[in-house]
Short mmCIF file of C-alpha atoms (C1' of nucleotides) in Angstrom, two decimals:
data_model
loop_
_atom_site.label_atom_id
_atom_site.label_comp_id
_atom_site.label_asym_id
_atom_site.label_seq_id
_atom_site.Cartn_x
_atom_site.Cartn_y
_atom_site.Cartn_z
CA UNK A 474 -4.96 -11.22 -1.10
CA UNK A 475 -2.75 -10.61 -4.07
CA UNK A 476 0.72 -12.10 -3.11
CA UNK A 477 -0.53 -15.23 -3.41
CA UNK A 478 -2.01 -15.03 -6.73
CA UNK A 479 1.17 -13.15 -8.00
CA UNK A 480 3.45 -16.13 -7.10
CA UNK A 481 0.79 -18.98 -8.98
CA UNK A 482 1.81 -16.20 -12.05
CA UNK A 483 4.80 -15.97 -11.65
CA UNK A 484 5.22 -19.58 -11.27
CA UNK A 485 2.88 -20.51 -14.27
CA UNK A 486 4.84 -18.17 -16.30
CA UNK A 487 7.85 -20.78 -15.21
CA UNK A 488 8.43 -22.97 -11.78
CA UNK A 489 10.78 -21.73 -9.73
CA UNK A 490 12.32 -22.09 -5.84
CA UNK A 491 11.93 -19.78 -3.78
CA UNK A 492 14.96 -17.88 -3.87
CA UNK A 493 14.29 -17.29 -7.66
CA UNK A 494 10.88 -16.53 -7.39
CA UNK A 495 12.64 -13.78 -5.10
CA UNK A 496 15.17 -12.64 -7.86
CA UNK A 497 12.00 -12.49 -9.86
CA UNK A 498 10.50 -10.43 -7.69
CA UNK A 499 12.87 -7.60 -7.88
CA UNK A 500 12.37 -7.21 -11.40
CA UNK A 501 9.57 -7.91 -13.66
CA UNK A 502 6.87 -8.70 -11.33
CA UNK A 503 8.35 -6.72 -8.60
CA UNK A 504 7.87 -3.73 -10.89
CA UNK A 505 4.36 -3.86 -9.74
CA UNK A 506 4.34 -6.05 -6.87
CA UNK A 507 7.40 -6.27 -4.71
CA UNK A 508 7.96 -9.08 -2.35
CA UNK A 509 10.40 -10.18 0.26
CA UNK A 510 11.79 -13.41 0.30
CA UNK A 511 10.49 -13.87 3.85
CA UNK A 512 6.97 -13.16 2.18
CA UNK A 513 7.31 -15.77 -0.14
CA UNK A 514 8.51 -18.56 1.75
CA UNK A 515 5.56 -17.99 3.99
CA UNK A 516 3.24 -17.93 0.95
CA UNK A 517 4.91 -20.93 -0.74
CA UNK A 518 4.28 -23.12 2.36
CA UNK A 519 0.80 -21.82 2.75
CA UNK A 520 -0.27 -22.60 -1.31
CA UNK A 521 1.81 -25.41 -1.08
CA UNK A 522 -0.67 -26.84 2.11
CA UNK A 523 -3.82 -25.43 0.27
CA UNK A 524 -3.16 -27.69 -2.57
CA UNK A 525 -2.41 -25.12 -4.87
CA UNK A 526 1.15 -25.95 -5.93
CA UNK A 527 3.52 -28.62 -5.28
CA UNK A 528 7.26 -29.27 -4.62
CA UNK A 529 8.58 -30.77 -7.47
CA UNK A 530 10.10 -34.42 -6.38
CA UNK A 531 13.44 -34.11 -7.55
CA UNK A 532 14.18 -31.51 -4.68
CA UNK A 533 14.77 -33.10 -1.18
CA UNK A 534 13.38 -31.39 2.12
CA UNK A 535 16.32 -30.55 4.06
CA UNK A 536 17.27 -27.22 4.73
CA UNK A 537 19.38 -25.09 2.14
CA UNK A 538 18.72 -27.29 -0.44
CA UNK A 539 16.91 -26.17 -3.54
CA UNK A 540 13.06 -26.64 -3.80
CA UNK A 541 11.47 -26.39 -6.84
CA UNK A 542 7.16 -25.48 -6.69
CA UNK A 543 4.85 -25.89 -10.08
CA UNK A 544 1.34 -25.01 -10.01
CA UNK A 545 -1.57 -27.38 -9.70
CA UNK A 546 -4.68 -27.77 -11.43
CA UNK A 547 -6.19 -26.49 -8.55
CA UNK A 548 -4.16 -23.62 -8.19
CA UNK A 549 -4.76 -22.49 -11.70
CA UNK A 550 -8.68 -22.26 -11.39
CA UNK A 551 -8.38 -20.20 -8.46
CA UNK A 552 -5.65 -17.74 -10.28
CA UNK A 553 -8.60 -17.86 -13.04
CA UNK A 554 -11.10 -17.29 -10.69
CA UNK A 555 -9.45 -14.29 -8.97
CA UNK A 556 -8.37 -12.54 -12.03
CA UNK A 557 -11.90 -11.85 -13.03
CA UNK A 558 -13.30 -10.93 -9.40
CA UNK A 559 -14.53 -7.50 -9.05
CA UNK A 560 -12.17 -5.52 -6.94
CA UNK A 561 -12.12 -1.62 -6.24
CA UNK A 562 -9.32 0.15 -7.02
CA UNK A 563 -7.34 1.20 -3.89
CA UNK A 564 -7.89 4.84 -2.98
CA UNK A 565 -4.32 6.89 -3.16
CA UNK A 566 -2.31 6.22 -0.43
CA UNK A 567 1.05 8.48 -1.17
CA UNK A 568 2.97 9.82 1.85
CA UNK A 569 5.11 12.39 -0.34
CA UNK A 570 1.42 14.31 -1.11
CA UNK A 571 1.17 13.11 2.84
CA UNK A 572 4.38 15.26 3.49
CA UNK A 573 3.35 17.95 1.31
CA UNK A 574 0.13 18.49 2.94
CA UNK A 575 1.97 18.46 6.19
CA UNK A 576 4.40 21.05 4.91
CA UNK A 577 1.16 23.08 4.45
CA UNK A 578 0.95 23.22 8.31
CA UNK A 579 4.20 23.16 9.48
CA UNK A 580 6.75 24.82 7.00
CA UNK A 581 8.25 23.47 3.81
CA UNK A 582 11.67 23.45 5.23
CA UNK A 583 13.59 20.42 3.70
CA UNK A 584 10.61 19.39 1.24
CA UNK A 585 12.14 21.10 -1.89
CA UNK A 586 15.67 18.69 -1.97
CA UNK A 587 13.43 15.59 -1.48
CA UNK A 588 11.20 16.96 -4.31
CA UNK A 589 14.14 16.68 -6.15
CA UNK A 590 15.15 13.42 -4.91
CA UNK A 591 12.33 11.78 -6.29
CA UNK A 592 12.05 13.43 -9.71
CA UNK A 593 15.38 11.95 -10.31
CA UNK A 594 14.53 8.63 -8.90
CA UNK A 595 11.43 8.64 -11.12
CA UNK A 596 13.24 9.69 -13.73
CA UNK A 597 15.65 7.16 -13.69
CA UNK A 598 12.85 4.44 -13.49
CA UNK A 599 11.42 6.18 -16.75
CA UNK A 600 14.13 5.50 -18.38
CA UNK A 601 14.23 1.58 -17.34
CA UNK A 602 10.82 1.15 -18.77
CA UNK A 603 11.46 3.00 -21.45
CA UNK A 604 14.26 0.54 -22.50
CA UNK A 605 12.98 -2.67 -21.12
CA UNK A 606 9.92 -1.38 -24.05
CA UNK A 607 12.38 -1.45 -26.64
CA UNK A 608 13.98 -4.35 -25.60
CA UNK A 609 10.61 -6.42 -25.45
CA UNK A 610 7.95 -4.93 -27.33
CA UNK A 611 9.31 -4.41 -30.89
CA UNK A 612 6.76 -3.27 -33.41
CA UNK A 613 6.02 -7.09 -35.12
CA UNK A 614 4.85 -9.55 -32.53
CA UNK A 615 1.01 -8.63 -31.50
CA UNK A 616 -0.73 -11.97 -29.60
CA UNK A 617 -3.42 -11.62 -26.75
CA UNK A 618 -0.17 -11.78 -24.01
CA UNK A 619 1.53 -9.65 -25.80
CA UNK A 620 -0.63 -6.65 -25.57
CA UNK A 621 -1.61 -7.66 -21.93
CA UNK A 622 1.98 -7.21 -20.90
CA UNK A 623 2.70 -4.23 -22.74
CA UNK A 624 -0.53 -2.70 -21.47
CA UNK A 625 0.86 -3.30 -17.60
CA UNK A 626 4.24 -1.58 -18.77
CA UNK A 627 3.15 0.89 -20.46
CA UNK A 628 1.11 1.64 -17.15
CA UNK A 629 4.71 1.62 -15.13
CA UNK A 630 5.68 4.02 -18.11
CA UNK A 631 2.74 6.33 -17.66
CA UNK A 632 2.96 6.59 -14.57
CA UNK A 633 6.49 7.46 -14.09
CA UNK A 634 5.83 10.12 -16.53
CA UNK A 635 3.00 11.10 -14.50
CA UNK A 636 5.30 11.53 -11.67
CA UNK A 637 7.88 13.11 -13.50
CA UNK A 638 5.69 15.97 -15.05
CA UNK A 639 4.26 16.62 -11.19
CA UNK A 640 7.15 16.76 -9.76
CA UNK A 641 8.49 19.51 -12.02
CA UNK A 642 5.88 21.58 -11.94
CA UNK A 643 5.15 21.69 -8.42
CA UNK A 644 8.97 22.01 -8.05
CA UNK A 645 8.73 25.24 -10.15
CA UNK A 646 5.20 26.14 -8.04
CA UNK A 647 7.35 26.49 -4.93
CA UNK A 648 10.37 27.82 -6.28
CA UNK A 649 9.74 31.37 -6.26
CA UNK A 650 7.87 32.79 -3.77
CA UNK A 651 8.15 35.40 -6.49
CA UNK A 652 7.11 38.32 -4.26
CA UNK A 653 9.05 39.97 -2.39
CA UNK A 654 7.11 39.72 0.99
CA UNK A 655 7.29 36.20 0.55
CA UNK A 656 11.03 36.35 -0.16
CA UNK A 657 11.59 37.94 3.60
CA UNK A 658 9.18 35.77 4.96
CA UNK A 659 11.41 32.50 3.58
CA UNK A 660 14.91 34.29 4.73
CA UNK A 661 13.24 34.84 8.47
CA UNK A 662 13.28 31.06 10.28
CA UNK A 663 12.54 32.75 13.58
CA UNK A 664 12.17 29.29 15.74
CA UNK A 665 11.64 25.57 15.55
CA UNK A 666 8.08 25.51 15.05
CA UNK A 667 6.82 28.49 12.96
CA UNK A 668 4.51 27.56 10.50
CA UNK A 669 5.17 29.42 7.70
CA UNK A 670 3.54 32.51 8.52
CA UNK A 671 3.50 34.31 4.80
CA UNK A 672 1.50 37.50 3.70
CA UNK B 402 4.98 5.54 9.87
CA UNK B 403 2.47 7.82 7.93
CA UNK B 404 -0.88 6.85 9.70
CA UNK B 405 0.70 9.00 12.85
CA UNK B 406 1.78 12.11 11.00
CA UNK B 407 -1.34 12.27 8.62
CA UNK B 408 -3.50 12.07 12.34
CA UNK B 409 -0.59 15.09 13.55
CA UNK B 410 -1.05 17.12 10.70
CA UNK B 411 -5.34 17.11 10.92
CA UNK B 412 -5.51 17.72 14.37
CA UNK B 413 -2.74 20.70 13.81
CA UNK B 414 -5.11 21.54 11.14
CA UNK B 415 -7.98 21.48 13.95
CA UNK B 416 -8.32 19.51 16.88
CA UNK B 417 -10.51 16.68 16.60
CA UNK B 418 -12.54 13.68 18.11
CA UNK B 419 -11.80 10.29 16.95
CA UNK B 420 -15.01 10.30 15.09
CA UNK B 421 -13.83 13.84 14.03
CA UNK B 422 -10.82 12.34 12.72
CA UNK B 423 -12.40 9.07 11.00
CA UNK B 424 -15.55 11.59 8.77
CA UNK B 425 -12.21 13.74 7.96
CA UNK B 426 -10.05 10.93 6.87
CA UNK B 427 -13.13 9.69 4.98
CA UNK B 428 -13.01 12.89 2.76
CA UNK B 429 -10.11 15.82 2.28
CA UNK B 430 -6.49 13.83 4.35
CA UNK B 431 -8.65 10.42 3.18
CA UNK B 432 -8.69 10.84 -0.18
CA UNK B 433 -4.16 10.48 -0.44
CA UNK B 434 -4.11 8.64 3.01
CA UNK B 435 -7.15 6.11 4.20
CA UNK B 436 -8.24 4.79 7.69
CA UNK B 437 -10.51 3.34 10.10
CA UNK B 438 -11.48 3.94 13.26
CA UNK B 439 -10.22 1.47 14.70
CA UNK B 440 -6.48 2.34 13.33
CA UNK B 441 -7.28 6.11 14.12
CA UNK B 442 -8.15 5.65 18.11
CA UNK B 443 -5.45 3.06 18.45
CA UNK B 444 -2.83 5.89 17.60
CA UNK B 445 -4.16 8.44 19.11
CA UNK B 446 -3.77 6.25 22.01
CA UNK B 447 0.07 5.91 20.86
CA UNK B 448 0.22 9.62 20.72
CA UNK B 449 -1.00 10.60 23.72
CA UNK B 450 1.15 8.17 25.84
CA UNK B 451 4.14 9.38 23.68
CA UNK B 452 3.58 12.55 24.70
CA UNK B 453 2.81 14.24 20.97
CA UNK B 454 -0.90 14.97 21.66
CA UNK B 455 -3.19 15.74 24.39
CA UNK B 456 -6.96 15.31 25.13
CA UNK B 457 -8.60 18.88 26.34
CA UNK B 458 -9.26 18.94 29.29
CA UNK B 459 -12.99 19.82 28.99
CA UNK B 460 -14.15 16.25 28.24
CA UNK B 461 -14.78 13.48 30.73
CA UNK B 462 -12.54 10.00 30.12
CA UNK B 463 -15.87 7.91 30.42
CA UNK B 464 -16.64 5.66 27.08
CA UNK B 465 -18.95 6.81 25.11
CA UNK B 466 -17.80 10.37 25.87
CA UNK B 467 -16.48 12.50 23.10
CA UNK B 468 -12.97 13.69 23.77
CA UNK B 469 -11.01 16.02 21.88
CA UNK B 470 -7.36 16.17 21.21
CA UNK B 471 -4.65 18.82 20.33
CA UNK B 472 -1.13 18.15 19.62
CA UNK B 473 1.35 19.43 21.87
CA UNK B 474 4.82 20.91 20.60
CA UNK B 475 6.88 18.03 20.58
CA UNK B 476 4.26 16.26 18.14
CA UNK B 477 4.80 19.78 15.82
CA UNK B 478 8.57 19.07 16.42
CA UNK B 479 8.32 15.49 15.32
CA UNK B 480 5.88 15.94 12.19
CA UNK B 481 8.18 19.22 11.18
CA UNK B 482 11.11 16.46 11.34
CA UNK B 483 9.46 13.58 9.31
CA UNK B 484 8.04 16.25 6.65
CA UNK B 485 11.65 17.41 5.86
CA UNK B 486 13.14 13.09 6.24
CA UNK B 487 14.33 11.70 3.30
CA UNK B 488 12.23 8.40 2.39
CA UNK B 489 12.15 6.53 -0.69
CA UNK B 490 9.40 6.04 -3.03
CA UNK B 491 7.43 3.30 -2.87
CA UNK B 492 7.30 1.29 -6.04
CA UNK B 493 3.94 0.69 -7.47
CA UNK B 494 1.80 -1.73 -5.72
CA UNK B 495 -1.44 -2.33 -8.10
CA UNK B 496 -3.76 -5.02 -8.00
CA UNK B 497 -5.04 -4.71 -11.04
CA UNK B 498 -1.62 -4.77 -13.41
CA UNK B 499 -0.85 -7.77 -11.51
CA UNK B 500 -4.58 -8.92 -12.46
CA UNK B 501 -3.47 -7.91 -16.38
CA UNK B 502 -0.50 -9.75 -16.10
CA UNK B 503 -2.28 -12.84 -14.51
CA UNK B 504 -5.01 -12.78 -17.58
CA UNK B 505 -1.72 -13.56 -20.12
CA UNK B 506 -1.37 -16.67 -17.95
CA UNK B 507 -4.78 -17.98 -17.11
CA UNK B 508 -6.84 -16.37 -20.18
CA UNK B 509 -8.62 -12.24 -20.05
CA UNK B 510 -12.10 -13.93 -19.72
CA UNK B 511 -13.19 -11.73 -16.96
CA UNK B 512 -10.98 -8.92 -17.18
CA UNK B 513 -12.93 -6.25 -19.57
CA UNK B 514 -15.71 -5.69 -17.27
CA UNK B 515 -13.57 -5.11 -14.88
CA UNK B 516 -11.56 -2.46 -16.73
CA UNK B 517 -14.57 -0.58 -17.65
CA UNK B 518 -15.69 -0.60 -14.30
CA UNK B 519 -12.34 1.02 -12.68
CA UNK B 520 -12.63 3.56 -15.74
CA UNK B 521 -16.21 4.41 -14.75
CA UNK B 522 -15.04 5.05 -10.83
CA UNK B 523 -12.18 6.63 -11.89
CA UNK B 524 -13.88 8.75 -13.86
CA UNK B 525 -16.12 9.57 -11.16
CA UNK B 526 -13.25 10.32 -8.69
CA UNK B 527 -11.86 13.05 -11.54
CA UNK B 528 -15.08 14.84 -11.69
CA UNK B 529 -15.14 14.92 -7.80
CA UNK B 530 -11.32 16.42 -7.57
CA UNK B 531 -12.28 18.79 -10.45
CA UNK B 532 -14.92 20.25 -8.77
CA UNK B 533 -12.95 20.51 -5.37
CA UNK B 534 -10.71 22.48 -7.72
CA UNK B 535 -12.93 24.80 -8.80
CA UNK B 536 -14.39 25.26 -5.49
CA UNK B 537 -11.68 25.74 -3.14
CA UNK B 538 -8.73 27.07 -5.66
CA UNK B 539 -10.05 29.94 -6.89
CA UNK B 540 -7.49 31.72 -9.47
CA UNK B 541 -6.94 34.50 -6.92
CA UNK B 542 -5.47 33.72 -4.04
CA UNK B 543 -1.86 32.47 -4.02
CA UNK B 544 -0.17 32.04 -0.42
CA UNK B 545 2.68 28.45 -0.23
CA UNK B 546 -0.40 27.03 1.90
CA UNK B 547 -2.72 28.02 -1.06
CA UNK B 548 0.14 26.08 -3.37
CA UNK B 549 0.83 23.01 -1.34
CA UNK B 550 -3.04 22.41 -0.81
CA UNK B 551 -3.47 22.63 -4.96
CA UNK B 552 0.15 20.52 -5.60
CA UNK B 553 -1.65 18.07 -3.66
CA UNK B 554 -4.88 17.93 -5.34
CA UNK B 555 -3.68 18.58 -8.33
CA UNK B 556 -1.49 14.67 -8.16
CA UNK B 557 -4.74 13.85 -7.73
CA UNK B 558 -6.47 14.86 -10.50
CA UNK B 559 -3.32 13.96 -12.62
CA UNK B 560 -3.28 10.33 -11.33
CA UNK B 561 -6.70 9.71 -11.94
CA UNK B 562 -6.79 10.89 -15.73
CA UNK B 563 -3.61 9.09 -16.14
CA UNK B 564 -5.71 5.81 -15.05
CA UNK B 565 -8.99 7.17 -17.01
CA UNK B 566 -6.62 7.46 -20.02
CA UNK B 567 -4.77 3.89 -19.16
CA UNK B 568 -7.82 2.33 -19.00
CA UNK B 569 -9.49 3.74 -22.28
CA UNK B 570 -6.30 2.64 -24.22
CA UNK B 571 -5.83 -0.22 -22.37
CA UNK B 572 -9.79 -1.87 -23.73
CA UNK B 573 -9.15 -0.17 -26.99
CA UNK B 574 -6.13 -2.36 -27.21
CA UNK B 575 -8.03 -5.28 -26.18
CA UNK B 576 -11.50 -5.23 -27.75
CA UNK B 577 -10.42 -5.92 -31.27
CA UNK B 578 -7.75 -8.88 -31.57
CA UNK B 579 -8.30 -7.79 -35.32
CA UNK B 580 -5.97 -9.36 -36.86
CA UNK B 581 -6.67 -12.74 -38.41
CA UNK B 582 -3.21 -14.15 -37.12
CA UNK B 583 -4.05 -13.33 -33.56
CA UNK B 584 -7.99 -14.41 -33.87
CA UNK B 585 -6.31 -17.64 -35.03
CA UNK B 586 -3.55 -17.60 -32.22
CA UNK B 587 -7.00 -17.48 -30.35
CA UNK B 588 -8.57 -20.01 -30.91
CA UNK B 589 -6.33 -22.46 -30.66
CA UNK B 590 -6.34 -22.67 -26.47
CA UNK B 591 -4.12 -26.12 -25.81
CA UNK B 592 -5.01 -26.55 -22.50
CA UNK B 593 -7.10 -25.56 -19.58
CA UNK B 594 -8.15 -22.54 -19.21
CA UNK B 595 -9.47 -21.13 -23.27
CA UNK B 596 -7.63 -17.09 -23.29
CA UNK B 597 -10.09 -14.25 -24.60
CA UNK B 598 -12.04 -16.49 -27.70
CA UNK B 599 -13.85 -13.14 -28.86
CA UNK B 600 -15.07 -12.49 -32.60
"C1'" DA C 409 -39.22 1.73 27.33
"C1'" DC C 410 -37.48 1.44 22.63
"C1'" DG C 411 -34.65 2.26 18.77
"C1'" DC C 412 -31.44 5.38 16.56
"C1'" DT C 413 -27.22 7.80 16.18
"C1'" DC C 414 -23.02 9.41 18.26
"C1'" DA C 415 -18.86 7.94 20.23
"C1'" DT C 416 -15.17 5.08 21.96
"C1'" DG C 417 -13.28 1.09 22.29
"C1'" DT C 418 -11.52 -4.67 22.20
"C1'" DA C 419 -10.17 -8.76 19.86
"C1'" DA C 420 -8.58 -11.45 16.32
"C1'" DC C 421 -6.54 -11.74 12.23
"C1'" DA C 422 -3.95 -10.74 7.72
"C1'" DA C 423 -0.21 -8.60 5.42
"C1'" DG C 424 4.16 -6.51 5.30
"C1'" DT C 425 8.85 -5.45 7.52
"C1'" DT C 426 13.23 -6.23 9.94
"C1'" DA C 427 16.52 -8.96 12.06
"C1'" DC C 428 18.50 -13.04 12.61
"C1'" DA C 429 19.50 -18.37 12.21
"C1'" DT C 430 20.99 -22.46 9.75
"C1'" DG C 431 22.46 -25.65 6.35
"C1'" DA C 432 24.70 -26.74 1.61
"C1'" DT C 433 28.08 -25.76 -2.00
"C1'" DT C 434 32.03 -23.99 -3.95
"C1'" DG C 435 36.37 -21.84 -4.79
"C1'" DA C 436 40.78 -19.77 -2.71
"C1'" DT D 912 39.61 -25.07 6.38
"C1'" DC D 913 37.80 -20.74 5.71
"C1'" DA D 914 34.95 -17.33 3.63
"C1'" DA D 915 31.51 -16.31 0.40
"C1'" DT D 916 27.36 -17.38 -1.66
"C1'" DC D 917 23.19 -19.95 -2.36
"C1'" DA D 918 19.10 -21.32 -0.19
"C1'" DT D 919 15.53 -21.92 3.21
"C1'" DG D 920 13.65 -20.71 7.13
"C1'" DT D 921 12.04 -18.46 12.41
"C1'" DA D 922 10.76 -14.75 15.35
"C1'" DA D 923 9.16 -10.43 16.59
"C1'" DC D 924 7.04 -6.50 15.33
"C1'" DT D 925 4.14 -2.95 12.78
"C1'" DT D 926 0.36 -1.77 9.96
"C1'" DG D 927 -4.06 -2.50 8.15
"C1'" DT D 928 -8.72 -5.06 8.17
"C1'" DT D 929 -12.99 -7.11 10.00
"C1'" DA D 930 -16.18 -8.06 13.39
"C1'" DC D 931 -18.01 -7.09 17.48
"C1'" DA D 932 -18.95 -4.66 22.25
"C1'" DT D 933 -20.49 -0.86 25.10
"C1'" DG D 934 -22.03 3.36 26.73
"C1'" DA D 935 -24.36 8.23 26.18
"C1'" DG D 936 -27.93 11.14 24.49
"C1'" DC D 937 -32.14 11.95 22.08
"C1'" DG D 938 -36.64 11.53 19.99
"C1'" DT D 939 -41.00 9.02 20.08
#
DNA sequence: ACGCTCATGTAACAAGTTACATGATTGA
DNA sequence: TCAATCATGTAACTTGTTACATGAGCGT
């Protein structure tokens, strides 16, 4: 149940229509929690029915015009009230190590150019972090928010670099087969479905 | 489409019950890729009518019977295809950095239990990998099988000191609002919902 | 006969994804 | 007026979750 508590955020943080709450959603929050604007429209109506926000009166009803939501007292509380709820952490749930493991069984084939793939793409996102953290968090400001936020980024940041670093090494794992048995092995693709049969 | 291929590549790795299936994907495939039984009998009825898997022959169709599966070359074919596909990363999808980001809205009351709580699990979930490590990758042997298995466990064991190390910095950062500024920004809540008042 | 565990399943729902539909506004 | 864009929505489907149902085999 977290979409709906990341849209009372996001629109505590500022009110919003649905289509920007969408825009938003690609970027700051959607670093962390992406949504479609499908999603949100469904979610909007459904908070909107619980009591938990309101259309803003300016907006008409008809379709394709603009609708503006703010967050009720209501809907506050229970953003409170969730944020302090015990919840596990998620197990893992990764289908690159997925792939990898399946590689195991059937061959590594094509596994080492989407190893690459990724390291770039996580690279990339490194980078974005890294500059949206100069951008935002300069060295004076230090309030409660403050930290909170840059704790959450520098999690993206971590992570990436997390990534990154794996990616490398277990790049430069498979790399070599460094023997020379296992060089033969890798230039002898005998049929669809050997399993890489090495020494 | 991962639950399929993680269910192609255990049952490649040895063929399986459902309830087989469901203790595995409780430990070793469950600990990157999580299920139910319910999810895991529901595609192994999808496999089987698609022609990727097959129940042995040995076991009677009554309920309540067990009956054991094998996958059948064109399920090899189509998890050797998917391993090698190219498919994006999924962006990070974390409860608890949107939970972070909520307590700069609503107020961190809650929050620092929580945090030491995930570190305390996640701690736990490091030990277990490490001693996986030590118990099934042995410094000796060194096939790609050997190297994918590790790569594998070894994300894990990165991702959960990453969070371990997240999470230490993460209360450190918190604990002490230190300076007087910020104690005053404290405590000076204007409306609802009083942020993190501590001394 | 009873309860326990093993084993397979159904049903209903919640959440996320993909494709498409429809109206309003604006500038060429 | 036409096309593009802004904006809101429907529909159908897939995946994951929760609760429950049912039968087989075994020990007491």
């Amino acid at each position: 149940m977290s979409l709906p508590h990341a849209i009372l955020t996001a629109l505590l943080e500022k009110p919003s229509s649905g289509l920007e709450l969408t825009r938003r959603f690609d970027r700051s929050i959607g670093y962390f929690w992406s949504a479609t604007h499908q999603q949100i429209y469904r979610e909007l109506g459904k908070l909107e029915h619980e009591g938990y926000i309101r259309a803003l009166p300016s907006a008409q009803p008809t379709r394709g015009q603009k609708k503006e939501y703010e967050v009720l007292p209501a809907g506050r509380a229970e953003l409170a009230r969730w944020t302090a709820e015990s919840q596990d952490p998620k197990p893992i749930r990764d289908p690159l190590l997925l792939r990898l493991r399946a590689a195991g069984v059937v061959g590594a084939e094509g596994i080492e150019s989407e190893l690459r793939r990724h390291l770039a793409l996580h690279q990339r996102q490194l980078t974005e972090y890294l500059e949206i953290e100069e951008r935002d968090f300069p060295p004076g400001r230090d309030t409660v928010e403050d930290r909170l936020r840059h704790a959450v980024l520098r999690a993206g940041i971590d992570l990436e670099t997390f990534w990154t670093r794996w990616l490398s090494r277990t790049l430069a794992d498979l790399e070599p087969p460094a023997s020379p048995s296992a060089a033969a092995e890798a230039s002898t693709p005998p049929a669809v479905d050997t399993p890489t049969p090495p020494a």
